Rosetta silent file (secondary structure, phi, psi, omega in degrees, C-alpha in Angstrom):
SEQUENCE: XXXXXXXXXXXXXXXXXXXXXXXXXXXXXXXXXXXXXXXXXXXXXXXXXXXXXXXXXXXXXXXXXXXXXXXXXXXXXXXXXXXXXXXXXXXXXXXXXXXXXXXXXXXXXXXXXXXXXXXXXXXXXXXXXXXXXXXXXXXXXXXXXXXXXXXXXXXXXXXXXXXXXXXXXXXXXXXXXXXXXXXXXXXXXXXXXXXXXXXXXXXXXXXXXXXXXXXXXXXXXXXXXXXXXXXXXXXXXXXXXXXXXXXXXXXXXXXXXXXXXXXXXXXXXXXXXXXXXXXXXXXXXXXXXXXXXXXXXXXXXXXXXXXXXXXXXXXXXXXXXXXXXXXXXXXXXXXX
SCORE:     score description
SCORE:     0.000 S_00000001
   1 L     0.000  144.733 -177.220  -11.321  -10.867  -23.453 S_00000001
   2 E  -124.403  133.469 -177.447   -8.835  -12.507  -20.532 S_00000001
   3 E  -130.006  149.716  176.000   -6.446   -9.745  -19.142 S_00000001
   4 E  -130.928  143.517 -173.948   -3.522  -10.576  -16.766 S_00000001
   5 E  -132.900  121.211 -165.262   -2.112   -7.936  -14.521 S_00000001
   6 E  -131.522  132.974  158.268    1.423   -8.877  -12.676 S_00000001
   7 L  -154.651  122.160  172.133    2.682   -6.878   -9.846 S_00000001
   8 L  -125.158   42.379  162.988    4.705   -9.079   -7.434 S_00000001
   9 L   -88.345 -142.946 -156.553    5.988   -6.335   -5.137 S_00000001
  10 L   -95.776 -179.946 -169.471    5.440   -5.523   -1.642 S_00000001
  11 H   -80.433  -19.397  176.554    1.884   -5.013   -0.420 S_00000001
  12 H   -72.787  -18.806  162.362    1.173   -1.340   -0.924 S_00000001
  13 H   -45.686  -58.234  156.384    2.119   -2.045   -3.966 S_00000001
  14 H   -47.239  -85.227 -178.065   -0.608   -4.540   -5.019 S_00000001
  15 H   -25.985  -64.104 -164.216   -2.979   -2.207   -3.432 S_00000001
  16 H   -51.471  -46.987 -171.394   -1.709    0.894   -5.512 S_00000001
  17 L   -84.267   38.360  167.682   -2.012   -1.385   -8.850 S_00000001
  18 L   -93.011  -14.995 -172.792   -5.577   -2.163   -7.784 S_00000001
  19 H   -75.819  -15.313 -176.806   -6.808    1.040   -9.432 S_00000001
  20 H   -57.129  -71.228  163.905   -6.304   -1.229  -12.699 S_00000001
  21 H    -4.143  -93.824 -174.413   -8.725   -3.595  -11.445 S_00000001
  22 H   -39.295  -38.374 -172.144  -11.289   -1.085  -11.180 S_00000001
  23 H   -86.552  -18.759  179.053  -10.888    0.738  -14.300 S_00000001
  24 H   -80.338  -21.556 -177.290  -10.519   -2.197  -16.407 S_00000001
  25 H   -78.583  -37.983  173.047  -13.984   -3.723  -15.175 S_00000001
  26 H   -61.039  -13.969 -169.469  -15.835   -0.560  -16.025 S_00000001
  27 H  -129.724   13.613  140.181  -14.618   -0.357  -19.045 S_00000001
  28 L  -134.396   94.039 -163.196  -14.448   -4.059  -19.913 S_00000001
  29 L  -124.385   25.042 -177.232  -16.864   -5.832  -17.848 S_00000001
  30 L  -132.428   21.721 -173.317  -17.277   -9.035  -19.370 S_00000001
  31 L   -63.565  149.555  144.134  -13.361   -9.519  -19.141 S_00000001
  32 E   -82.811  122.715  174.465  -11.656  -12.224  -17.351 S_00000001
  33 E   -97.801  122.029  155.221   -9.042  -10.196  -15.071 S_00000001
  34 E   -87.831  144.197  144.539   -6.073  -12.540  -13.431 S_00000001
  35 E  -114.232  141.301  166.099   -3.683  -10.591  -11.261 S_00000001
  36 E   -90.258  125.538  158.505    0.387  -12.061  -10.402 S_00000001
  37 E  -161.404  154.077 -177.052    1.597  -11.163   -7.345 S_00000001
  38 E   -63.742  140.117 -176.045    3.758  -12.923   -4.803 S_00000001
  39 L   -73.579  133.269 -162.250    3.296  -15.241   -2.156 S_00000001
  40 L   130.139  -32.609  170.605    1.897  -14.018    1.037 S_00000001
  41 L   -90.765    8.503  178.495   -0.311  -10.939   -0.659 S_00000001
  42 L   -87.281    3.083  149.737   -2.759  -12.847   -2.026 S_00000001
  43 L   -28.309  -57.410 -171.669   -4.720  -12.149    1.358 S_00000001
  44 L   -37.189  -68.138 -133.213   -5.077   -8.562   -0.293 S_00000001
  45 L  -107.611   10.250 -174.633   -7.198   -9.829   -3.165 S_00000001
  46 L   -72.109  151.358 -161.712   -9.296  -12.816   -1.781 S_00000001
  47 L    44.453   26.785  172.715  -12.592  -12.798   -2.956 S_00000001
  48 L   -72.377  131.068 -130.790  -12.181   -9.615   -4.972 S_00000001
  49 L   -94.491  -32.836  161.260  -15.766   -9.521   -7.149 S_00000001
  50 L   -47.690  -39.460 -154.444  -13.481   -8.092  -10.570 S_00000001
  51 E   -85.084  114.648  174.002  -10.968  -11.159  -10.107 S_00000001
  52 E   -78.213  -56.502 -159.116  -11.310  -14.064  -12.308 S_00000001
  53 E  -162.075  139.200 -176.133   -8.409  -15.794  -10.564 S_00000001
  54 E  -116.886  100.909 -179.404   -5.416  -15.029   -8.572 S_00000001
  55 E   -69.341  104.995  170.037   -1.554  -16.201   -9.551 S_00000001
  56 E   -84.606  125.089 -178.254    1.024  -16.676   -6.960 S_00000001
  57 E   -94.455  112.035  148.117    4.744  -16.433   -7.676 S_00000001
  58 L  -110.298  112.125  174.656    6.393  -18.108   -4.724 S_00000001
  59 L   -51.711  -76.337  177.272    9.725  -16.830   -4.723 S_00000001
  60 L   -32.386  -33.448 -176.343   11.061  -18.547   -1.691 S_00000001
  61 L  -106.811   35.635  171.369   10.595  -22.085   -3.443 S_00000001
  62 L   111.007  106.098 -174.636   13.244  -21.353   -5.930 S_00000001
  63 L   -41.012  -66.678 -168.920   12.675  -18.282   -7.560 S_00000001
  64 L   -54.659  -59.630 -173.961   14.010  -19.060  -11.351 S_00000001
  65 H   -48.903  -30.231  178.174   12.152  -22.644  -11.149 S_00000001
  66 H   -83.813  -19.568 -179.602    8.944  -21.163   -9.985 S_00000001
  67 H   -89.147  -22.551  178.012    9.251  -18.584  -12.490 S_00000001
  68 H   -61.612  -28.056  139.206    9.624  -20.853  -15.637 S_00000001
  69 H   -18.786  -70.337 -166.528    6.057  -22.183  -13.863 S_00000001
  70 H   -82.091  -38.593  150.725    4.609  -19.412  -14.431 S_00000001
  71 H   -37.796  -37.425 -173.062    5.758  -18.508  -17.260 S_00000001
  72 H   -70.743  -48.122 -178.352    4.485  -22.291  -19.115 S_00000001
  73 H   -48.275  -90.013 -174.006    1.003  -21.231  -16.838 S_00000001
  74 H   -25.396  -54.190 -158.209    1.041  -17.410  -18.136 S_00000001
  75 H   -80.886  -33.361  174.806    1.703  -18.563  -21.949 S_00000001
  76 H   -70.762  -10.016  179.362   -0.874  -21.505  -21.589 S_00000001
  77 L   -97.205   -5.063 -176.051   -3.933  -19.376  -20.645 S_00000001
  78 L    22.823  104.263 -175.240   -3.241  -17.101  -24.061 S_00000001
  79 L  -102.169  150.386  178.855   -4.057  -13.785  -22.439 S_00000001
  80 L   -79.092  -43.102  171.475   -5.420  -11.128  -24.843 S_00000001
  81 E  -138.790  139.814  138.901   -3.200   -8.161  -22.906 S_00000001
  82 E   -72.343  110.914  157.987   -0.539   -8.653  -20.209 S_00000001
  83 E  -133.984  124.995 -157.663   -0.052   -5.777  -18.417 S_00000001
  84 E   -97.045  102.422  171.016    3.428   -5.560  -16.202 S_00000001
  85 L   -50.717  -58.569 -146.782    2.976   -2.410  -13.408 S_00000001
  86 L   -76.147  157.224 -171.121    6.657   -3.669  -12.323 S_00000001
  87 L  -108.757    3.486  166.724   10.059   -2.455  -13.764 S_00000001
  88 L  -128.828  159.227 -135.024   12.029   -5.413  -13.394 S_00000001
  89 H   -57.853  -41.514 -158.988   14.093   -7.965  -15.495 S_00000001
  90 H   -69.162  -57.598 -137.336   11.650  -11.157  -14.218 S_00000001
  91 H   -86.977  -21.396  168.210    8.103  -10.106  -14.539 S_00000001
  92 H   -59.348  -44.562  170.698    9.511   -8.417  -17.939 S_00000001
  93 H   -92.315  -24.312  160.113   10.237  -11.370  -19.376 S_00000001
  94 H   -44.612  -60.770  173.024    7.050  -13.040  -18.279 S_00000001
  95 H   -44.870  -73.407 -172.519    5.255  -10.303  -20.161 S_00000001
  96 H   -62.280   -4.507 -172.465    7.591  -10.511  -23.179 S_00000001
  97 L  -146.590   37.969  152.709    7.353  -14.495  -23.901 S_00000001
  98 L   -60.352  -29.222 -173.667    3.450  -14.555  -22.503 S_00000001
  99 L    63.043   15.608  165.246    2.251  -15.274  -25.989 S_00000001
 100 L   -65.975  123.951  176.672   -0.328  -12.499  -24.868 S_00000001
 101 L   -76.184   24.205  174.152   -1.734  -10.787  -28.214 S_00000001
 102 L  -154.089   88.387 -172.348   -0.765   -7.470  -26.282 S_00000001
 103 E   -81.857  130.839  169.431    1.973   -7.084  -24.169 S_00000001
 104 E  -123.731  145.338 -162.583    2.316   -4.004  -21.942 S_00000001
 105 E   179.856  176.976  172.636    4.655   -2.815  -19.663 S_00000001
 106 E   -99.150  157.398  176.990    6.945    0.726  -18.754 S_00000001
 107 L   -55.373  -19.540  176.508    9.937    1.482  -20.677 S_00000001
 108 L   -56.732  -28.499 -174.309   11.920    1.252  -17.846 S_00000001
 109 L   -89.537  141.997  171.596   12.037   -2.643  -17.900 S_00000001
 110 L   -37.761  -29.903 -170.728   14.657   -4.363  -19.185 S_00000001
 111 L  -114.190   28.371 -169.653   12.140   -6.170  -21.869 S_00000001
 112 H   -63.868  -35.589 -147.751   10.598   -3.110  -22.979 S_00000001
 113 H   -94.540  -19.079 -177.982   11.697   -3.313  -26.636 S_00000001
 114 H   -84.856  -18.102 -154.741    9.604   -6.756  -26.718 S_00000001
 115 L   -64.367  163.884  150.346    6.148   -4.940  -25.519 S_00000001
 116 L  -109.944    4.501  137.152    3.649   -3.954  -27.416 S_00000001
 117 E  -125.997  129.491 -176.703    2.998   -1.071  -25.674 S_00000001
 118 E  -111.535   87.557 -179.889    5.736    0.557  -23.780 S_00000001
 119 E   -86.598  158.109 -167.592    4.855    3.792  -21.611 S_00000001
 120 L   -52.897  155.268  152.544    7.269    6.793  -19.884 S_00000001
 121 L  -125.943  114.283  167.010    7.498    5.977  -16.400 S_00000001
 122 L   -75.029  109.884  157.465    6.753    9.150  -15.003 S_00000001
 123 L   -89.378   -8.477  166.216    8.298   10.547  -12.030 S_00000001
 124 L    87.250 -176.613  174.406    7.591   14.032  -12.442 S_00000001
 125 L  -128.335 -105.994 -161.900   10.240   16.670  -12.033 S_00000001
 126 L   -91.846  -47.795 -163.903   10.624   19.975   -9.719 S_00000001
 127 L   -85.516  -44.144  165.586    6.907   21.180  -10.004 S_00000001
 128 L  -123.987  138.597 -171.800    5.049   18.105  -10.481 S_00000001
 129 L  -123.629  118.117  138.006    4.704   14.681   -9.222 S_00000001
 130 L   -35.980  146.263  162.940    1.981   11.817  -10.515 S_00000001
 131 L   -75.479  160.108 -137.499    0.615   10.058   -8.285 S_00000001
 132 H   -86.547  -42.648  174.580    1.802    6.371   -8.142 S_00000001
 133 H   -40.444  -71.081 -146.349   -2.108    5.420   -9.754 S_00000001
 134 H   -62.184  -45.339  139.712   -1.595    7.926  -12.284 S_00000001
 135 H   -15.715 -112.023  167.249    1.431    5.903  -13.160 S_00000001
 136 H    17.395  -86.901 -155.190   -0.261    2.683  -12.822 S_00000001
 137 L   -78.954    7.892  158.741   -3.282    3.751  -14.921 S_00000001
 138 L   -80.407   -1.178 -174.833   -0.971    5.182  -17.784 S_00000001
 139 L   -87.701  -18.763  176.020   -0.455    1.778  -18.794 S_00000001
 140 L  -123.175   45.697 -172.047   -4.212    1.288  -20.220 S_00000001
 141 L  -103.390  -37.229  145.631   -4.714    4.678  -20.854 S_00000001
 142 L   -16.018  -35.335 -157.560   -4.440    3.815  -25.018 S_00000001
 143 L  -137.848    3.238  174.567   -7.284    1.798  -24.913 S_00000001
 144 L  -124.358  -73.851 -173.810   -9.402    3.156  -22.216 S_00000001
 145 L  -170.036  174.870  176.080   -9.408    6.953  -21.087 S_00000001
 146 L   -99.130    9.315  176.613   -7.477    9.435  -18.697 S_00000001
 147 L   -56.862  161.234  148.226  -10.033    9.325  -16.044 S_00000001
 148 L  -110.420  124.255  125.228   -8.412    8.170  -12.337 S_00000001
 149 L   -63.312   96.269 -165.922   -9.488    5.503  -10.333 S_00000001
 150 L   -90.841 -178.072 -162.834   -8.500    4.311   -7.102 S_00000001
 151 L   -67.037  170.857  177.411   -7.652    1.374   -5.669 S_00000001
 152 L  -173.529  140.270  172.054  -10.383   -0.616   -3.526 S_00000001
 153 L  -115.032  174.553 -163.554   -9.958   -3.674   -1.249 S_00000001
 154 L  -139.622   87.150 -167.450  -13.147   -5.724   -0.945 S_00000001
 155 L   -81.246  155.038  166.734  -12.964   -7.421    2.929 S_00000001
 156 L   -65.521  166.612  171.914  -15.468  -10.036    3.067 S_00000001
 157 H   -72.720  -34.881  154.104  -18.698  -10.381    5.385 S_00000001
 158 H   -45.701  -65.190  179.957  -16.728  -12.534    7.396 S_00000001
 159 H   -55.816  -32.279 -165.255  -13.467  -10.445    7.867 S_00000001
 160 H   -75.465  -19.680 -177.318  -16.322   -7.626    8.594 S_00000001
 161 H  -101.657  -11.662  167.245  -18.217   -9.360   11.265 S_00000001
 162 H   -70.592  -23.040  154.224  -14.669  -10.561   12.795 S_00000001
 163 H   -64.655  -74.339 -150.567  -14.103   -6.747   13.498 S_00000001
 164 L   -50.299  -19.086  178.949  -17.429   -5.853   14.269 S_00000001
 165 L   -77.933  -12.760  166.794  -17.448   -6.660   18.207 S_00000001
 166 L   -66.597  -21.603 -169.074  -14.484   -3.860   17.887 S_00000001
 167 L  -104.634   32.261 -160.543  -16.303   -1.224   17.064 S_00000001
 168 L   -91.013  -58.202  149.174  -18.700   -1.053   19.651 S_00000001
 169 L   -58.778  165.103  173.178  -17.104    2.950   21.241 S_00000001
 170 L   -50.407  143.221  154.144  -15.358    5.561   19.071 S_00000001
 171 E  -151.072  160.721 -179.328  -11.641    4.299   17.961 S_00000001
 172 E  -113.819  141.249  166.773   -8.491    4.971   16.640 S_00000001
 173 E  -106.676  127.250  163.697   -6.189    2.873   14.845 S_00000001
 174 E  -106.677  121.793  162.168   -2.116    3.055   15.048 S_00000001
 175 E  -100.094   99.512 -172.540   -0.213    0.784   12.829 S_00000001
 176 L  -103.576   32.379 -166.527    3.403    2.006   14.134 S_00000001
 177 L  -130.330  113.381 -178.107    5.588   -0.245   11.858 S_00000001
 178 L  -149.694  155.264 -153.307    7.459   -0.108    8.968 S_00000001
 179 L   -48.073  -50.444  177.588    9.602   -2.521    7.010 S_00000001
 180 L   -99.490  135.865 -176.744   12.431    0.542    7.177 S_00000001
 181 H   -61.159  -21.922  169.311   13.616    2.040    9.972 S_00000001
 182 H   -67.719  -20.228 -156.800   13.620    6.093    8.210 S_00000001
 183 H  -111.295   26.774  163.331   10.238    5.445    7.463 S_00000001
 184 L  -117.259  129.678 -167.892    8.955    4.446   10.987 S_00000001
 185 L   -76.680  154.652 -159.586    8.113    6.861   13.566 S_00000001
 186 L  -102.990  171.654 -167.358    9.770    5.569   16.482 S_00000001
 187 H   -38.139  -74.364 -179.728    8.237    3.609   19.371 S_00000001
 188 H   -41.304  -10.903 -158.874    8.832    6.485   22.196 S_00000001
 189 H  -101.697  -51.973  176.011    7.488    9.104   19.883 S_00000001
 190 H   -56.924  -58.911 -158.898    4.312    6.853   19.557 S_00000001
 191 H   -51.262  -48.896  178.637    3.610    6.044   23.193 S_00000001
 192 H   -49.878  -64.177  179.964    4.144    9.960   23.972 S_00000001
 193 H   -58.483  -22.470 -173.634    0.992   10.860   21.566 S_00000001
 194 H   -71.995  -24.768  174.898   -0.780    7.944   22.180 S_00000001
 195 H   -81.331    7.049  167.694   -0.905    9.088   25.832 S_00000001
 196 H  -103.506    3.923  174.047   -2.094   12.339   25.158 S_00000001
 197 L   -63.920  137.373 -176.076   -4.996   10.981   23.121 S_00000001
 198 L   -50.928  127.237  179.111   -8.891   11.927   24.734 S_00000001
 199 L   -36.580  -36.789 -144.712   -9.664    9.255   27.461 S_00000001
 200 L   -91.880    6.133  165.341  -12.832    8.338   25.629 S_00000001
 201 L  -101.741  135.525  174.222  -10.921    6.226   22.520 S_00000001
 202 E   -77.791  152.832  175.973   -9.712    2.757   22.364 S_00000001
 203 E  -128.942   95.870  177.424   -6.707    2.709   20.310 S_00000001
 204 E   -83.247  142.537  174.912   -5.869   -0.549   18.809 S_00000001
 205 E   -77.784   68.229 -153.405   -2.450   -1.310   17.640 S_00000001
 206 E   -79.421  156.416 -168.192   -2.355   -2.787   14.307 S_00000001
 207 L   152.416  171.884 -170.040    0.444   -5.263   12.645 S_00000001
 208 L   -87.430 -165.710 -166.381    1.816   -8.359   11.301 S_00000001
 209 L   -74.626  -11.910  173.312    2.681  -11.113   13.185 S_00000001
 210 L   -87.126  -15.658 -148.898    6.399   -9.690   13.101 S_00000001
 211 L   -97.285  -13.097 -172.110    5.347   -6.502   13.944 S_00000001
 212 H   -35.779  -73.000  176.340    4.036   -8.043   17.493 S_00000001
 213 H   -58.030  -27.900  161.832    6.572   -7.062   19.745 S_00000001
 214 H   -37.069  -55.683 -161.247    6.814   -3.608   18.554 S_00000001
 215 H   -73.178  -41.261 -169.133    3.082   -3.206   19.557 S_00000001
 216 H   -82.704  -14.813  142.789    3.108   -5.083   22.526 S_00000001
 217 H   -46.902  -66.529  167.876    6.121   -2.562   23.716 S_00000001
 218 H   -33.906  -54.251 -169.736    4.132    0.104   22.862 S_00000001
 219 H   -86.424  -28.835  165.710    1.226   -0.964   24.853 S_00000001
 220 H   -71.119  -14.410 -171.238    3.130   -1.896   27.995 S_00000001
 221 H   -90.445  -20.662 -160.289    5.349    1.325   28.084 S_00000001
 222 L   -84.061  156.367 -176.068    1.996    3.602   27.379 S_00000001
 223 L  -109.034   18.222 -171.274    0.124    4.892   30.295 S_00000001
 224 L   -85.858  124.861  113.108   -3.689    4.616   27.857 S_00000001
 225 L    -5.522  -67.595  173.431   -5.694    2.508   29.267 S_00000001
 226 L   -99.929   56.132  174.223   -7.624    1.539   26.380 S_00000001
 227 L  -136.312  123.235 -160.114   -5.241    0.352   24.539 S_00000001
 228 L  -108.535  145.649  155.287   -5.041   -2.886   22.520 S_00000001
 229 E   -62.158  131.950  160.783   -2.595   -5.067   20.364 S_00000001
 230 L  -144.679   35.819 -173.109   -4.166   -6.992   17.545 S_00000001
 231 L   -74.654  138.058  164.042   -0.672   -7.320   15.756 S_00000001
 232 L    82.009   -8.651  157.582   -0.814  -10.729   13.909 S_00000001
 233 L   -86.208  -69.391  159.786   -4.560  -11.558   14.791 S_00000001
 234 L   -42.796  116.462  170.400   -6.278   -9.713   11.819 S_00000001
 235 L   -52.492 -176.696  179.651   -5.531  -10.792    7.996 S_00000001
 236 L   -65.818  -62.057 -176.850   -5.056   -7.804    5.548 S_00000001
 237 H   -56.505  -42.692  163.588   -8.770   -7.541    4.458 S_00000001
 238 H   -72.199   -0.418  173.754   -9.683   -7.432    8.210 S_00000001
 239 H   -88.570  -55.802 -170.313   -7.292   -4.565    9.218 S_00000001
 240 H   -53.480  -33.319 -157.682   -8.923   -2.821    6.180 S_00000001
 241 H   -79.795  -42.321  170.666  -12.189   -3.276    7.437 S_00000001
 242 H   -63.796  -43.829 -156.693  -11.448   -1.880   11.339 S_00000001
 243 H   -72.556  -15.914 -159.286   -9.708    1.128    9.737 S_00000001
 244 H   -66.202  -46.934 -155.687  -12.574    1.584    7.332 S_00000001
 245 L  -117.250   34.767  160.395  -15.050    3.042   10.502 S_00000001
 246 L   -94.246  142.697 -157.540  -12.071    4.747   12.894 S_00000001
 247 L   -75.887  -29.874  128.976  -12.351    7.953   13.826 S_00000001
 248 L  -119.379  154.356  177.832   -8.769    8.154   12.614 S_00000001
 249 E  -106.618  137.688  156.073   -5.866    5.833   11.112 S_00000001
 250 E  -111.858  144.434 -174.846   -2.073    7.143   12.331 S_00000001
 251 E  -153.181  173.579  170.531    0.276    5.251   10.072 S_00000001
 252 L   -96.509 -176.501  163.864    3.855    5.503    8.319 S_00000001
 253 L   -83.198   90.631 -170.251    4.579    5.833    4.862 S_00000001
 254 L   179.322 -175.411  177.801    3.989    2.224    4.306 S_00000001
 255 H   -44.954  -32.096  179.832    0.978   -0.345    3.767 S_00000001
 256 H   -38.235  -70.151 -173.145   -1.402    0.877    6.159 S_00000001
 257 H   -41.212  -40.897  172.154   -1.794    3.932    4.544 S_00000001
 258 H   -62.212  -49.124  179.452   -2.741    2.092    1.287 S_00000001
 259 H   -57.674  -69.018 -175.331   -5.410   -0.142    3.298 S_00000001
 260 H   -62.737   -7.874 -177.108   -6.752    3.284    4.294 S_00000001
 261 H   -75.970  -40.723  170.307   -6.682    4.915    1.113 S_00000001
 262 H   -34.970  -28.122  168.846   -8.381    1.730    0.026 S_00000001
 263 H  -129.041   -8.404  150.965  -11.293    1.997    1.894 S_00000001
 264 L    81.618   56.815 -176.178  -11.418    5.495    2.041 S_00000001
 265 L   -96.336  125.111  154.406  -10.694    5.411    5.648 S_00000001
 266 L   -44.193  118.266 -151.999   -9.629    8.891    7.676 S_00000001
 267 E  -154.833  143.768 -167.758   -6.108    8.705    7.807 S_00000001
 268 E  -139.128  117.665 -168.364   -3.132   10.749    9.023 S_00000001
 269 E  -107.325  134.663  166.818    0.401    9.690    7.642 S_00000001
 270 E  -117.069  132.190  166.558    3.397   10.718    9.213 S_00000001
 271 E   -78.373  106.356 -178.874    6.284   11.119    7.212 S_00000001
 272 L   -93.906 -114.622  158.992    9.743   10.765    8.149 S_00000001
 273 L   -25.193  -40.317 -176.308   12.825    9.946    5.800 S_00000001
 274 L   -74.886 -170.504 -170.430   10.208    9.916    2.950 S_00000001
 275 L  -162.874   62.583 -156.280    8.140   12.843    1.082 S_00000001
 276 H   -34.204   -6.081 -166.083    4.601   12.878    0.014 S_00000001
 277 H  -105.300   21.860  152.328    5.561   14.821   -3.377 S_00000001
 278 H   -68.700  -41.705  165.331    7.483   10.969   -4.325 S_00000001
 279 L   112.932   12.795 -165.635    3.648   10.498   -5.433 S_00000001
 280 L  -112.672    4.923  179.196    3.108    7.700   -3.095 S_00000001
 281 L   -54.691 -177.911 -179.139    0.531    9.743   -0.655 S_00000001
 282 L   -81.725  139.865  136.162   -2.575    8.821    0.858 S_00000001
 283 L   -69.901  -18.444  174.570   -6.117    9.180   -1.123 S_00000001
 284 L   -43.878  142.822  175.967   -8.704    9.210    1.362 S_00000001
 285 L   -52.489  -31.217 -162.956  -11.340   11.985    1.222 S_00000001
 286 L  -117.313  114.983  153.751  -10.312   12.761    4.932 S_00000001
 287 L  -147.089  157.749  170.841   -5.978   12.682    4.797 S_00000001
 288 E  -144.777  139.686  164.917   -3.704   14.868    6.505 S_00000001
 289 E   -81.101  128.739 -171.497    0.446   14.873    6.353 S_00000001
 290 E  -124.654   98.508 -171.705    2.060   14.929    9.511 S_00000001
 291 E  -140.403  167.258 -163.877    6.096   16.119    8.941 S_00000001
 292 L   -73.674  111.169 -159.657    8.874   17.920   10.233 S_00000001
 293 L   -73.157    2.263 -151.554    7.709   21.490    9.924 S_00000001
 294 L  -136.348  125.894  162.237   11.296   23.195    9.460 S_00000001
 295 L   -45.770  143.069  173.923   13.606   22.469    6.166 S_00000001
 296 L  -156.411  120.698  171.423   16.602   19.419    6.996 S_00000001
 297 L   -74.625   42.529 -178.220   19.150   19.289    4.689 S_00000001
 298 L  -134.938  -31.288  175.936   19.147   15.597    4.464 S_00000001
 299 L   -82.785  124.593   26.698   15.434   15.207    3.549 S_00000001
 300 L  -101.068  178.579  177.608   14.478   13.004    1.797 S_00000001
 301 L  -132.275    6.467  175.286   17.520   10.788    1.853 S_00000001
 302 L   162.080 -178.564 -172.623   16.072    8.671   -0.637 S_00000001
 303 L   -88.096  -47.511  151.194   13.358    7.463   -2.532 S_00000001
 304 L   -80.896  151.858  169.611   12.847    4.225   -0.139 S_00000001
 305 L   -50.674  176.880  177.760   13.304    3.918    3.365 S_00000001
 306 L  -139.886  168.490 -153.009   16.667    3.016    4.771 S_00000001
 307 L   -98.752   25.114  175.758   17.816    0.492    7.342 S_00000001
 308 L   171.826  136.661  177.816   19.285    3.540    9.349 S_00000001
 309 L   -44.186  115.671  174.576   19.401    7.266    9.601 S_00000001
 310 L   -53.263  -53.206 -163.399   22.579    8.181    7.039 S_00000001
 311 L   -88.610  -25.468  177.984   23.572   11.022    9.536 S_00000001
 312 L    85.519   37.310  145.336   22.627    9.284   12.677 S_00000001
 313 L  -119.169    2.742 -165.822   20.165   11.849   14.246 S_00000001
 314 L    19.175   62.898  172.742   16.879   10.875   12.322 S_00000001
 315 H   -58.115  -45.623  167.100   16.049   14.421   13.126 S_00000001
 316 H    -5.791  -51.002  165.098   13.304   13.623   10.522 S_00000001
 317 H   -85.179  -61.670  158.031   11.555   12.007   12.994 S_00000001
 318 H   -50.761  -33.987 -150.430   12.535   13.323   16.267 S_00000001
 319 L  -102.254  -25.936 -174.963   11.700   16.593   15.480 S_00000001
 320 L   -76.853  140.856 -164.897    8.006   16.275   14.555 S_00000001
 321 L  -133.777  147.294 -178.602    6.066   16.821   17.697 S_00000001
 322 H   -18.189  -22.129 -165.812    2.885   15.392   19.510 S_00000001
 323 H   -99.952   -3.670  160.807    0.823   18.301   18.780 S_00000001
 324 H   -85.653  -21.444  161.340    0.648   17.624   15.003 S_00000001
 325 H   -98.163  -16.103 -178.294   -0.730   14.745   15.301 S_00000001
 326 H   -86.204  -19.352  150.383   -3.046   15.189   17.994 S_00000001
 327 H   -44.764  -42.077 -178.434   -4.274   17.999   15.514 S_00000001
 328 H   -56.305  -38.590 -174.128   -5.404   16.177   12.895 S_00000001
 329 H   -45.483  -60.928 -168.370   -7.761   14.003   15.391 S_00000001
 330 H   -44.020  -45.554 -160.334   -8.843   17.980   16.107 S_00000001
 331 H   -89.279  -30.677  168.228   -9.413   18.748   12.601 S_00000001
 332 H   -58.044  -71.443 -159.212  -11.636   15.053   11.734 S_00000001
 333 L  -129.724   89.790 -173.837  -13.668   15.900   14.853 S_00000001
 334 L   -64.775  -51.311  164.091  -13.929   19.634   15.544 S_00000001
 335 L   -33.045  -57.185  160.786  -16.195   18.835   18.477 S_00000001
 336 L   -76.060    0.000    0.000  -13.730   17.369   20.954 S_00000001
């Protein structure tokens, strides 16, 4: 059997859709599973033991020109199943015209009428909200079962060896950045918290190359001596391997949270404008949520982050206290 999974959105979305790989491998251990993602995210699935091939959509080289090339390639491969995790027209077109024996996707996709299996995209109601992995797994429930499989990442031995020297002493990872302003805990708040951490812990700041300035600014302004910026120095899987053995990982509602989940690493997620009830929360066995403790009339201000606070005060972040973050470390390490 040949199966293609399509998820060409952002880094965290790819990680959350990796639950499909896990479950499909269990139910169809001899299947050839391919995965289509956007250029820049392929490092997430490098060397994945259950994948046959990772297809890459290079949107920056001409979105529609490369889309047609992909469609030709997908049709040529003659998949038995194409599973589209997205709800957008471009990937819907790839699915609808894939020539796959079975085309699967969500009912909200503009091309869903051409799918063989069209699944309701359930965002939940006032009382219950399914997690994103539950929504993703609903795509294959009709030919598997309703059990839940968590996403996993697979750092290579080379990735693990690259970060092993950083693990000689107990450490904490902090990923301070987010693509969206209203999802990002402010730099001065991170600094205030970091300065209160127990002195025996090394603190590593994680981030992409473009987040180096933020991490370096935090490092320079913090009073903590053993604070090290690794922004831009580690690839996705090396970051995940480092997070796996951290005493605690502090992150925003962003991709590093999903890295922690995929490694079952201890994680504290700081929620500013968004809320866990949207269904994108952490999945680790040891997980903590930090958010404003009193109701705020404007929160949440949207399903995703915004480029600025609509109310100009950003109280959803500003009113979070250092003690809330420190408490999760004490809960995880009660002897400290």
